[in-house]
Tab-separated table of C-alpha atoms and ligand atoms in Angstrom:
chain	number	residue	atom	x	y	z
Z	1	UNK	CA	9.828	-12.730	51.372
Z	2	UNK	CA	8.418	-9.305	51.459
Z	3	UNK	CA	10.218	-6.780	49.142
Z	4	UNK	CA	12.791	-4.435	50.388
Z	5	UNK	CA	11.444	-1.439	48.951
Z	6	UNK	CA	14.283	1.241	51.090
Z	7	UNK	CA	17.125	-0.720	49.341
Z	8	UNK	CA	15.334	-0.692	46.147
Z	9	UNK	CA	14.728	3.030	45.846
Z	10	UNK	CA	18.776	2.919	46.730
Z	11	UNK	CA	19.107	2.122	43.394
Z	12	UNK	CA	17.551	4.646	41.320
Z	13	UNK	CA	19.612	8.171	42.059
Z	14	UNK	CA	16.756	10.268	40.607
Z	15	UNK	CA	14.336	9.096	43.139
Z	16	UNK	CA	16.811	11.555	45.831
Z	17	UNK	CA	15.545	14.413	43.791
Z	18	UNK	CA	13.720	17.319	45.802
Z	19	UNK	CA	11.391	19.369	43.690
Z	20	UNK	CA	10.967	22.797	45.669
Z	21	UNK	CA	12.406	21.293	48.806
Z	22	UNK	CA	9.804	18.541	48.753
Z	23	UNK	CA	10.733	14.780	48.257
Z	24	UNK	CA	9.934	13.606	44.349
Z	25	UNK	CA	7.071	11.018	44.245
Z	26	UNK	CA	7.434	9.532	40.748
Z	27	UNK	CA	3.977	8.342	39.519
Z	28	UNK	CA	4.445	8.698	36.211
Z	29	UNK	CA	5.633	4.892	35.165
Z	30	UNK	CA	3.530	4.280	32.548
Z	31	UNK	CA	5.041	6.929	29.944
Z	32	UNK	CA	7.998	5.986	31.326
Z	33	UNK	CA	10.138	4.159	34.118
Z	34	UNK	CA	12.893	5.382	35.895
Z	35	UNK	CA	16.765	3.780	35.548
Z	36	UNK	CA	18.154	2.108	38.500
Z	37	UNK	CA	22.274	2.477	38.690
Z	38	UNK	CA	22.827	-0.450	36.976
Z	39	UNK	CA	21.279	0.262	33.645
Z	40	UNK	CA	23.324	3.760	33.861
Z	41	UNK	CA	26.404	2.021	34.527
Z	42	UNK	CA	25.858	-0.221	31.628
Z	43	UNK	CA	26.198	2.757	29.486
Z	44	UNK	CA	28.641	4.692	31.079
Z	45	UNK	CA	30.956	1.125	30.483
Z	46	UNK	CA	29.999	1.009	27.082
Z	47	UNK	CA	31.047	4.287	25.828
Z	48	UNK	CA	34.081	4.206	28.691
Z	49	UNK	CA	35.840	1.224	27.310
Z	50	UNK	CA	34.514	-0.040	23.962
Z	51	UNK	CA	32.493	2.119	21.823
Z	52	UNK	CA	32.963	0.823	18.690
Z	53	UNK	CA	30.513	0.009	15.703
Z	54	UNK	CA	29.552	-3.470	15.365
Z	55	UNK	CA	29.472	-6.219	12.946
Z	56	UNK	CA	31.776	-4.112	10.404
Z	57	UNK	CA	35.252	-3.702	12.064
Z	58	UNK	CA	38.207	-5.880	12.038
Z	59	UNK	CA	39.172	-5.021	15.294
Z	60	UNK	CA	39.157	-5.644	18.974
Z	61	UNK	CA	36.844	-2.697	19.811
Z	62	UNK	CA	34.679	-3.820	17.115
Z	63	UNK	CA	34.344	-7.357	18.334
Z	64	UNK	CA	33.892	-6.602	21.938
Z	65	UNK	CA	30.685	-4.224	21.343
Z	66	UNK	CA	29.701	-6.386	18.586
Z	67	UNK	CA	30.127	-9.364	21.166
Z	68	UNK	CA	28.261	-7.203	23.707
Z	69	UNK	CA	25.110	-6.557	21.052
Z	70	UNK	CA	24.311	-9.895	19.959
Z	71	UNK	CA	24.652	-10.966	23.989
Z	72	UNK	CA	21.948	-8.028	24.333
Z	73	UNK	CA	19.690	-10.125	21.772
Z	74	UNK	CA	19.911	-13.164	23.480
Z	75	UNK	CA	19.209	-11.896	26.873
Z	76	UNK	CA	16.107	-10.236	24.958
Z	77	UNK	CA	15.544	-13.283	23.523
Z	78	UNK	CA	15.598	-15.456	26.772
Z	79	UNK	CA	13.289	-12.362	28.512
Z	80	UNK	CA	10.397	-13.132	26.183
Z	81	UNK	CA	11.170	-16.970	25.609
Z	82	UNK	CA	11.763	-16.152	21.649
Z	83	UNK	CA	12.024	-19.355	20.115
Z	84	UNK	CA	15.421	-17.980	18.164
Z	85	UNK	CA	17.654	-14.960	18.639
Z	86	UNK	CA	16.837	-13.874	14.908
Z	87	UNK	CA	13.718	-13.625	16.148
Z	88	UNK	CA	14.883	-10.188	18.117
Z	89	UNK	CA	14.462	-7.365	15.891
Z	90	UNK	CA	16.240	-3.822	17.715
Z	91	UNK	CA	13.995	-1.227	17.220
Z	92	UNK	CA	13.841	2.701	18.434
Z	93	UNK	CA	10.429	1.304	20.670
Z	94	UNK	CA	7.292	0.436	20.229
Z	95	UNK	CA	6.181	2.652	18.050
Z	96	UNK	CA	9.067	2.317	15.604
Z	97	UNK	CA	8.203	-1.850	15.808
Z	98	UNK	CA	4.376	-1.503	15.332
Z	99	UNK	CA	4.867	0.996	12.651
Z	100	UNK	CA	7.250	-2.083	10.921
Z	101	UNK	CA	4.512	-4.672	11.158
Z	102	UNK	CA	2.068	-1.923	9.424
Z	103	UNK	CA	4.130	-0.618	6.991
Z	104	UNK	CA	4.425	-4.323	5.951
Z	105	UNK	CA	0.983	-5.443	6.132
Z	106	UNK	CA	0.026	-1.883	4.238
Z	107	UNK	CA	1.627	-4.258	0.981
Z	108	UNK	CA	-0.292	-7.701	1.636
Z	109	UNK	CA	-3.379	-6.380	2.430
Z	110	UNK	CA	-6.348	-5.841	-1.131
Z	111	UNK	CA	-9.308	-4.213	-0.479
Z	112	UNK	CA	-12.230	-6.199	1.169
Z	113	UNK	CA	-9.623	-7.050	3.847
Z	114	UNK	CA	-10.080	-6.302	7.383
Z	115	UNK	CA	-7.716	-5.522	9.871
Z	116	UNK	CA	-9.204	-5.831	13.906
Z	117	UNK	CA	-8.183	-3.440	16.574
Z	118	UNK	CA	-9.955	-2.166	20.184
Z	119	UNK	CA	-11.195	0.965	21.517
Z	120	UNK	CA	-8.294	0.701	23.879
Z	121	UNK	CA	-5.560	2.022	21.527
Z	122	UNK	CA	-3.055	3.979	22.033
Z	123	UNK	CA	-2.437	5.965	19.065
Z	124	UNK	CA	0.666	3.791	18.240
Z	125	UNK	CA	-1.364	1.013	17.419
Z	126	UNK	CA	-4.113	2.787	15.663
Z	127	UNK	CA	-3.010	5.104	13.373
Z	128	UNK	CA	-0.564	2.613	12.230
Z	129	UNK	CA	-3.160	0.350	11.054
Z	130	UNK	CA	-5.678	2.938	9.526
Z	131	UNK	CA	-3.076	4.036	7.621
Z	132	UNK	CA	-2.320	0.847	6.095
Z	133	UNK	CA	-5.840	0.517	5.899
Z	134	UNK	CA	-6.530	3.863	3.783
Z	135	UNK	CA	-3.255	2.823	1.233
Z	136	UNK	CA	-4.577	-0.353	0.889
Z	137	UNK	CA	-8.445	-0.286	0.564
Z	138	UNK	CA	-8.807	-2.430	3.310
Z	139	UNK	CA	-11.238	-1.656	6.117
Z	140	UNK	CA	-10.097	-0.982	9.988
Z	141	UNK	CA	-13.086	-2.734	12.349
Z	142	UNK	CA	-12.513	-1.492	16.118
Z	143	UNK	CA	-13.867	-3.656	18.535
Z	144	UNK	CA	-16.226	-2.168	21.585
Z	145	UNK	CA	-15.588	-2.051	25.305
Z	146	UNK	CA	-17.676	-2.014	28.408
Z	147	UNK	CA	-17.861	0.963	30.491
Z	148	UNK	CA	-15.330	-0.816	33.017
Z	149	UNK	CA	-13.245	-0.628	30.084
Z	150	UNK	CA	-12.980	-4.119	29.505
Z	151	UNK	CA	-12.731	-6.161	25.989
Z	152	UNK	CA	-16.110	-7.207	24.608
Z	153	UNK	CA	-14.735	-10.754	23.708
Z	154	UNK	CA	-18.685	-11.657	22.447
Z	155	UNK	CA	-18.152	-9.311	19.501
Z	156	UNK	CA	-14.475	-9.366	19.294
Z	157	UNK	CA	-15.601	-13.161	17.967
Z	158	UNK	CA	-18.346	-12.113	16.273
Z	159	UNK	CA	-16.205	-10.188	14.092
Z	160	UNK	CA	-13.450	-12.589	13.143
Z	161	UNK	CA	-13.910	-13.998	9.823
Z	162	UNK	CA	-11.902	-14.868	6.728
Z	163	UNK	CA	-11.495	-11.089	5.451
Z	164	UNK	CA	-9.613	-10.609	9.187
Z	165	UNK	CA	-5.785	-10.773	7.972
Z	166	UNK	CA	-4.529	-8.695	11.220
Z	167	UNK	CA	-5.279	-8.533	14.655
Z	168	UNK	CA	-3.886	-5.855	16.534
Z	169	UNK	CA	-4.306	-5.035	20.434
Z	170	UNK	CA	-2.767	-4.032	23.660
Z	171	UNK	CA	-1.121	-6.528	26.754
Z	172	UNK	CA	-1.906	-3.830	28.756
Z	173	UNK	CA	-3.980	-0.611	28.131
Z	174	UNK	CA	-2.220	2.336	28.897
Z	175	UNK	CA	-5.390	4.186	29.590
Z	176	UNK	CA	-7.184	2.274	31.505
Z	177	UNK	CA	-4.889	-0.699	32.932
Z	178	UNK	CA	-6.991	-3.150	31.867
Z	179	UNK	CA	-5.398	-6.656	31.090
Z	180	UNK	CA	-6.447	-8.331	27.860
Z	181	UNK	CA	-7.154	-11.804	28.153
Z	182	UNK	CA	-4.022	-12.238	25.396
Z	183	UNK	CA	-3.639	-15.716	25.210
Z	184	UNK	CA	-7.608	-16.515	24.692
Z	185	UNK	CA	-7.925	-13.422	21.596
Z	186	UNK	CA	-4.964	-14.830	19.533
Z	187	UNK	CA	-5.761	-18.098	19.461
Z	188	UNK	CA	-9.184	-17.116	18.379
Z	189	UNK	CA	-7.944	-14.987	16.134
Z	190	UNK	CA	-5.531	-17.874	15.013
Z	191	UNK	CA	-8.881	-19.954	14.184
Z	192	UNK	CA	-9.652	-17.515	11.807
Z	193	UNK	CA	-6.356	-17.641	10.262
Z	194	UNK	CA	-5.103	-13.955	11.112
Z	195	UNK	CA	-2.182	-12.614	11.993
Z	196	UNK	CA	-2.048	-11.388	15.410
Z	197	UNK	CA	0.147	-8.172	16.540
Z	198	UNK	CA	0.348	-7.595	20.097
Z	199	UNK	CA	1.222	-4.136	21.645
Z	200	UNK	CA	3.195	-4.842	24.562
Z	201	UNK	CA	4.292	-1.355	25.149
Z	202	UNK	CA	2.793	-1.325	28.838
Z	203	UNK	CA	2.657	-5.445	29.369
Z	204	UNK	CA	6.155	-6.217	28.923
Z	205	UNK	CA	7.084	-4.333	32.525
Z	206	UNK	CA	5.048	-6.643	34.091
Z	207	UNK	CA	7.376	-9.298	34.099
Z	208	UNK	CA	6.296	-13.351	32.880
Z	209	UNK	CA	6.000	-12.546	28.865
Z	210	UNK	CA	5.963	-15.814	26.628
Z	211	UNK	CA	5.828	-15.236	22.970
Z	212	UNK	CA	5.137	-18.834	22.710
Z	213	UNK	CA	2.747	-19.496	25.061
Z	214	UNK	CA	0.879	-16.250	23.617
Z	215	UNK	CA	0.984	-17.572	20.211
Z	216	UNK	CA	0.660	-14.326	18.350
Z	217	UNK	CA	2.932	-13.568	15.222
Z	218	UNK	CA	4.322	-9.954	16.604
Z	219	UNK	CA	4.938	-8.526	20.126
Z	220	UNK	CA	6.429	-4.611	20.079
Z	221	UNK	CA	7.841	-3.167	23.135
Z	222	UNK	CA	10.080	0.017	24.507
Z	223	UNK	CA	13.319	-0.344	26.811
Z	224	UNK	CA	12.346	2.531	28.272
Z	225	UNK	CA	9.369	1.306	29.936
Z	226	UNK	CA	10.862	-1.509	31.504
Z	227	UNK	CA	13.568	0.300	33.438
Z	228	UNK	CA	15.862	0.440	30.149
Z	229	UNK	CA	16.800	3.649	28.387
Z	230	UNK	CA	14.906	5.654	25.415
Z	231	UNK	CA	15.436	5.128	21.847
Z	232	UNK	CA	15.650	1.108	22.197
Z	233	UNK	CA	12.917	-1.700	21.429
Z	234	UNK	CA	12.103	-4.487	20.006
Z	235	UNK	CA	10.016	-5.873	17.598
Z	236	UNK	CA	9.352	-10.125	18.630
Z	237	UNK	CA	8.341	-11.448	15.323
Z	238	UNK	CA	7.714	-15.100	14.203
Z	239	UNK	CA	10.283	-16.492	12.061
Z	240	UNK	CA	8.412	-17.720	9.379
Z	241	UNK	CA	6.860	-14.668	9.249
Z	242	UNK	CA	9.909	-12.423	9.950
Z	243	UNK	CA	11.566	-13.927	7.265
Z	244	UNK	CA	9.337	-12.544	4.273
Z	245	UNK	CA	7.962	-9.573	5.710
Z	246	UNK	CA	8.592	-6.586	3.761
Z	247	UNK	CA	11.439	-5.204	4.312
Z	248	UNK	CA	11.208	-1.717	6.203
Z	249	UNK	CA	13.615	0.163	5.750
Z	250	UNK	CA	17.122	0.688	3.649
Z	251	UNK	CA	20.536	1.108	3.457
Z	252	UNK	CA	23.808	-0.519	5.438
Z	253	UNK	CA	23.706	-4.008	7.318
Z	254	UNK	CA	20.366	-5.037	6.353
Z	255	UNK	CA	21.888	-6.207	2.712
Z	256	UNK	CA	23.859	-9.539	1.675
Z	257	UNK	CA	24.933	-8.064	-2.153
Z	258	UNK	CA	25.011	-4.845	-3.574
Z	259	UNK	CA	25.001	-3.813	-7.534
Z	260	UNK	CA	24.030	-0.378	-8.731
Z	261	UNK	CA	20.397	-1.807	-9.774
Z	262	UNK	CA	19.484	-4.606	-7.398
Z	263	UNK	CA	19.836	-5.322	-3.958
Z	264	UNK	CA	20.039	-8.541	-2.305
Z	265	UNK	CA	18.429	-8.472	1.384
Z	266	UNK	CA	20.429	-10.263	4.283
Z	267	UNK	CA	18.678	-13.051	6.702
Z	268	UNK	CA	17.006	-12.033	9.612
Z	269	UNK	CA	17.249	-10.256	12.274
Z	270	UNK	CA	19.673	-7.790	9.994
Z	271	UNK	CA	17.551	-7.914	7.044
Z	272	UNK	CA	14.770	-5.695	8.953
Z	273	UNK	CA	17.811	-3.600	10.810
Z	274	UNK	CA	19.405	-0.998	8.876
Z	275	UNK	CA	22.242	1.534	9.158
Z	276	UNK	CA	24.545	1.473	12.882
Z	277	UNK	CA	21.900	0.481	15.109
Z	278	UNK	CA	21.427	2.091	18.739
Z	279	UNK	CA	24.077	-0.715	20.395
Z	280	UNK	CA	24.548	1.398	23.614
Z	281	UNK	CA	20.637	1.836	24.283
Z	282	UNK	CA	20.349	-2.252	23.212
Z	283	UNK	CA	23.070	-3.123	26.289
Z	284	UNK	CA	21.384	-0.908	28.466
Z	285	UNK	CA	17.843	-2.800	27.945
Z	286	UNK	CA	19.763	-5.940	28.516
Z	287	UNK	CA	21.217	-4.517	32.031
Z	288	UNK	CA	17.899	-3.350	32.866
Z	289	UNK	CA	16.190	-7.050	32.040
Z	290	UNK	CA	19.024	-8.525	33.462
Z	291	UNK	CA	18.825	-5.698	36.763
Z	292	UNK	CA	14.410	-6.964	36.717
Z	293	UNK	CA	15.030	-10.580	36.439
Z	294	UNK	CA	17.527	-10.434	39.777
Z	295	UNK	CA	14.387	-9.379	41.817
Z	296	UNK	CA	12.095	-11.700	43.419
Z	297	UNK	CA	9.578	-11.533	40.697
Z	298	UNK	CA	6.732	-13.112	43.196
Z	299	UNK	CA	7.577	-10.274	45.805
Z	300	UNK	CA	7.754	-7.177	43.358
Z	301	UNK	CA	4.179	-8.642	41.774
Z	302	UNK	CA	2.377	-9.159	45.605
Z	303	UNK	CA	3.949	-5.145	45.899
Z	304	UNK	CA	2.489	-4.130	42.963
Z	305	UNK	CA	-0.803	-5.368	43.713
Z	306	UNK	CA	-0.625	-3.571	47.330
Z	307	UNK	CA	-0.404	-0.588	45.805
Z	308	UNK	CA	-3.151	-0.320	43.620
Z	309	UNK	CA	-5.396	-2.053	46.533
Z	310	UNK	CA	-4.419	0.874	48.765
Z	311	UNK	CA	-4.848	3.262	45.692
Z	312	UNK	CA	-7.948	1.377	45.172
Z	313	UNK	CA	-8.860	1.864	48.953
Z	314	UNK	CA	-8.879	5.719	49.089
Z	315	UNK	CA	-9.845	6.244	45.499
Z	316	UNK	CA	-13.547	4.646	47.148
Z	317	UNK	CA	-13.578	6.957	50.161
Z	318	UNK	CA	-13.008	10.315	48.163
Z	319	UNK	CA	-16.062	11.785	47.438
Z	320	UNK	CA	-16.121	13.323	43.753
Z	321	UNK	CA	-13.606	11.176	42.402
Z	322	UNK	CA	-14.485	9.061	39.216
Z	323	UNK	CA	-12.140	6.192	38.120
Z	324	UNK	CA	-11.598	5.885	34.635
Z	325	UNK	CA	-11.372	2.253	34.131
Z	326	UNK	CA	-12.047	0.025	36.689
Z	327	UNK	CA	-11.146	-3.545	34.653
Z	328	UNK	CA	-11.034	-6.734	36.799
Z	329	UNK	CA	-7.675	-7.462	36.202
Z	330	UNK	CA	-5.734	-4.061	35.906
Z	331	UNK	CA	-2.299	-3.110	36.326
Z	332	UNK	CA	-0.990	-0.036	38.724
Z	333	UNK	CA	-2.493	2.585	36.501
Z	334	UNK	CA	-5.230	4.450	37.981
Z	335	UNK	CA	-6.843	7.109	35.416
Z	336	UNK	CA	-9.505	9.303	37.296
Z	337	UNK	CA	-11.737	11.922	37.009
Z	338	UNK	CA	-12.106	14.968	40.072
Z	339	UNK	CA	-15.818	16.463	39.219
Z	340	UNK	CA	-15.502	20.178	38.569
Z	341	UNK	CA	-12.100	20.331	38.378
Z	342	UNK	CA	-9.962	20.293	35.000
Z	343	UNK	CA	-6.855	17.273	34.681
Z	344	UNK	CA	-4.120	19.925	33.721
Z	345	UNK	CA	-4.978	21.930	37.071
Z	346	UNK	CA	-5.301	18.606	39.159
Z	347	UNK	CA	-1.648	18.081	37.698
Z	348	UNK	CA	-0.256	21.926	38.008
Z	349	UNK	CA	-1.141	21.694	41.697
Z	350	UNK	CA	0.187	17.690	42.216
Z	351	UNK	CA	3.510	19.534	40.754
Z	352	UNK	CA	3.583	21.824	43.082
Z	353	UNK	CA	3.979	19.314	45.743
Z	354	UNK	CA	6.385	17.004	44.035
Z	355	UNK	CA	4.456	14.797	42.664
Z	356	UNK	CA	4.344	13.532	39.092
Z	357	UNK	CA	1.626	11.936	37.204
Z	358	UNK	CA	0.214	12.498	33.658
Z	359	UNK	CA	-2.551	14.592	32.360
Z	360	UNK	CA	-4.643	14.632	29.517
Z	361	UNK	CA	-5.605	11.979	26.403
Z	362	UNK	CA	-3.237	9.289	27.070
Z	363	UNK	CA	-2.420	9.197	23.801
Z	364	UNK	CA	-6.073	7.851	23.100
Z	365	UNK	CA	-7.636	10.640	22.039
Z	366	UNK	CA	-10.682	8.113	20.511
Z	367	UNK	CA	-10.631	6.351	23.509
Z	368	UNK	CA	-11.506	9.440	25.482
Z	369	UNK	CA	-14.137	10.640	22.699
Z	370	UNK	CA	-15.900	7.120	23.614
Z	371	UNK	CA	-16.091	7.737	27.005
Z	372	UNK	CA	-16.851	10.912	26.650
Z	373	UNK	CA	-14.236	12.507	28.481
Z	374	UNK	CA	-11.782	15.095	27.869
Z	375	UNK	CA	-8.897	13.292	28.932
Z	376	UNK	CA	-7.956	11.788	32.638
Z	377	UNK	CA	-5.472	12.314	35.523
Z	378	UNK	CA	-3.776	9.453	35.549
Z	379	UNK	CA	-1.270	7.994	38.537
Z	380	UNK	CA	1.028	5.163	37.390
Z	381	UNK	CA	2.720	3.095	40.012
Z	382	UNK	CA	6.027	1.256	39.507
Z	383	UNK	CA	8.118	-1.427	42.068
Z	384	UNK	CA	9.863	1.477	43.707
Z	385	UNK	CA	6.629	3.116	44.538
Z	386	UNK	CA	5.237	2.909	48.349
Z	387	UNK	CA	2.137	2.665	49.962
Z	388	UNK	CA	3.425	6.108	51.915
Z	389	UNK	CA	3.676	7.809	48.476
Z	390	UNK	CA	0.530	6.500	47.413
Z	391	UNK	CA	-1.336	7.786	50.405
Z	392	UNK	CA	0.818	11.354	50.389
Z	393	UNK	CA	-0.585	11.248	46.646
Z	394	UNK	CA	-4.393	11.229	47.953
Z	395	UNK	CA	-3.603	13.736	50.427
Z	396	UNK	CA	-2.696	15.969	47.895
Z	397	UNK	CA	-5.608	15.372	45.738
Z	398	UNK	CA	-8.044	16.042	48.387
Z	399	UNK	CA	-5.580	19.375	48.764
Z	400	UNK	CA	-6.240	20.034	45.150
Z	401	UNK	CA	-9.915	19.338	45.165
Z	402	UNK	CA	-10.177	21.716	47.886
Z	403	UNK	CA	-8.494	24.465	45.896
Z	404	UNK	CA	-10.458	23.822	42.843
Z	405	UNK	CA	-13.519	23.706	44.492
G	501	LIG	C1	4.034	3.908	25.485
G	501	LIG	C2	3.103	3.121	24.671
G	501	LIG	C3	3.266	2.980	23.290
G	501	LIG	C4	4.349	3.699	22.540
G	501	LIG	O1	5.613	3.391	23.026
G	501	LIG	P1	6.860	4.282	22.603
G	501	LIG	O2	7.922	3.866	23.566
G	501	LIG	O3	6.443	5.714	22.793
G	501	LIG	O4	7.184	3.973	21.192
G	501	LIG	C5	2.386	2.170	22.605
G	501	LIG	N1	1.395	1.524	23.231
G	501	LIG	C6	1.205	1.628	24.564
G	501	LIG	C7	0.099	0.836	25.196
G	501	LIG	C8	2.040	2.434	25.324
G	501	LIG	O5	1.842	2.527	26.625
């Protein structure tokens, strides 16, 4: 079965929106996604009929949303194939989960240790881990990629050695919408006897993500990337390794015993939680997983591809176009280059016309600096997109090469 991409669109309201009388085309998925009615219903309920904190009341509004949380977890859990619910940490996003598994590490690692990343980061997984890297002494090796902007696995090996306590890299790369060969880097880096943190900021919308088949210690991700609402994420972590991680950071929930000059820290997943969490944003990423998994994941993935093939298609007749990464196996994100013309006027003018992508670094600004470049234009395509918007999106980039000409 093909997928019904009219009655899919039905379910996202915003995608009705008209920006000066013309008809929104939303290709900006990769900062973030839009919500489809369910997820807003989802919150709507929750603060209709039983906002509440949780875990702390002794009463029937307390239990419900409490009840309502922890179901959130397991649905979480069950997305990702986590091995336990305690394995679920909630989280404000990515950032807020990488920056957990850093500020951690920051106390384990000496100096002479080395901690692994790419030239593919986004700055969330980058500046986490050089700043860990300046308070500790240790040193941050970054490993190089080709100009298709693909992994150099040769030296990515070559590099692992004994002094390699932390592996950090991306599912997907933002940037570039590359996809990292995952499963083969971590148990490499397993061989070495690192711990391996995987950014799945941009991987997780993807559908088909297996902690456990991965094998890496630590897999970060947003809600709102994955059709959920801001503010909400999760850190995956092992549970042998979740267990004695540092603790982040302090205060209510995350405690078992209290005296005015010790504390003692609760089990997991509330010993890495603290203060009232965001319990409306974590049953709205649960409704949006939930929402994803309904859909025939085999027809949203063949309508994925389509779309970058017909992006793909036009992108090679355009004369003065550059693609800026060109991976074999990519994702819908398609970061370019128009020569002469600046990104932030190739945007202004897209705008103009309705549509919405993203200019500038990506949020990689030493990504860009290695392939010497600016920054990009970049188009993101999500399951609502079609291949009419996609070809209404070259028209109007041949419109604003024209203009800029
Ligand atoms: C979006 C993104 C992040 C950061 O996610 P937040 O939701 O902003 O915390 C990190 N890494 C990648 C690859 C991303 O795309």
């Amino acid at each position: 079965m093909s997928l019904d991409v009219t009655a899919l669109r039905q379910q996202f309201p915003i995608l009705k929106t008209q920006i000066d009388g013309k008809p929104l085309i939303y290709l900006d998925n990769a900062a973030t996604t839009q919500k489809p009615q369910a997820v807003i219903d989802a919150l709507v309920e929750f603060y209709t009929t039983c906002n509440a904190n949780v875990h702390r009341g002794s009463h029937h509004l307390s239990d419900e949303a409490t009840r309502r949380y922890e179901k959130a977890r397991t649905t979480v859990a069950r997305f990702i194939n986590a091995n336990v619910n305690e394995e679920v940490i909630w989280t404000s996003g990515t950032t807020e989960s990488l920056n957990i598994v850093a500020h951690g590490l920051a106390q384990k690692l000496q100096s002479g240790d080395e901690v692994i990343i790419t030239e593919m980061e986004h700055h969330a997984n980058l500046v986490t881990w050089q700043q860990a890297c300046i308070k500790s002494g240790a040193s941050l090796v970054v490993i190089p990629i080709s100009e298709d902007g693909e992994l150099d696995l040769a030296k990515f090996k070559a590099a692992l050695n004994n002094r390699t306590k932390l592996v950090a890299f991306p599912h997907v790369s933002n940037a570039l919408g590359t996809i990292n060969p995952i499963k083969e880097m971590t148990a490499m880096a397993k061989a070495a006897g690192a711990l391996v943190s995987v950014d799945g900021a941009q991987g997780i919308a993807h559908g088909g993500v297996d902690v456990q088949a991965i094998g890496c210690d630590f897999y970060s991700f947003s809600g709102h990337k994955l059709f959920g609402p801001t503010g909400i994420g999760c850190l995956w972590g092992r549970k042998d390794v979740l267990e004695d991680w540092p603790i982040w950071q302090t205060g209510g929930e995350m405690i078992a015993d209290v005296e005015y000059q010790q504390t003692t820290f609760g089990t997991l997943p509330f010993r890495l939680e603290a203060g009232t969490p965001n319990i409306s944003g974590a049953i709205g990423m649960a409704a949006a997983i939930d929402w994803f998994m309904g859909l025939d994941q085999h027809a949203i993935q063949t309508h994925e591809k389509a779309l970058l093939t017909r992006a793909n298609e036009l992108a090679a007749d355009m004369q003065g176009l550059r693609l800026i990464g060109t991976a074999k196996n990519k994702v819908g994100i398609m970061s370019f280059l128009l020569d002469g013309a600046h990104p932030a006027d190739i945007g202004f003018i897209l705008d103009r016309q309705g549509i919405a992508i993203r200019t500038g670094d990506n949020c990689a600004q030493p990504l860009m600096k290695r392939l010497n470049i600016p920054g990009t234009a970049r188009a993101s395509f999500s399951i609502y997109n079609t291949i009419e918007e996609v070809e209404a999106f070259f028209r109007a980039l041949k419109k604003a090469q024209t203009m800029l000409a």
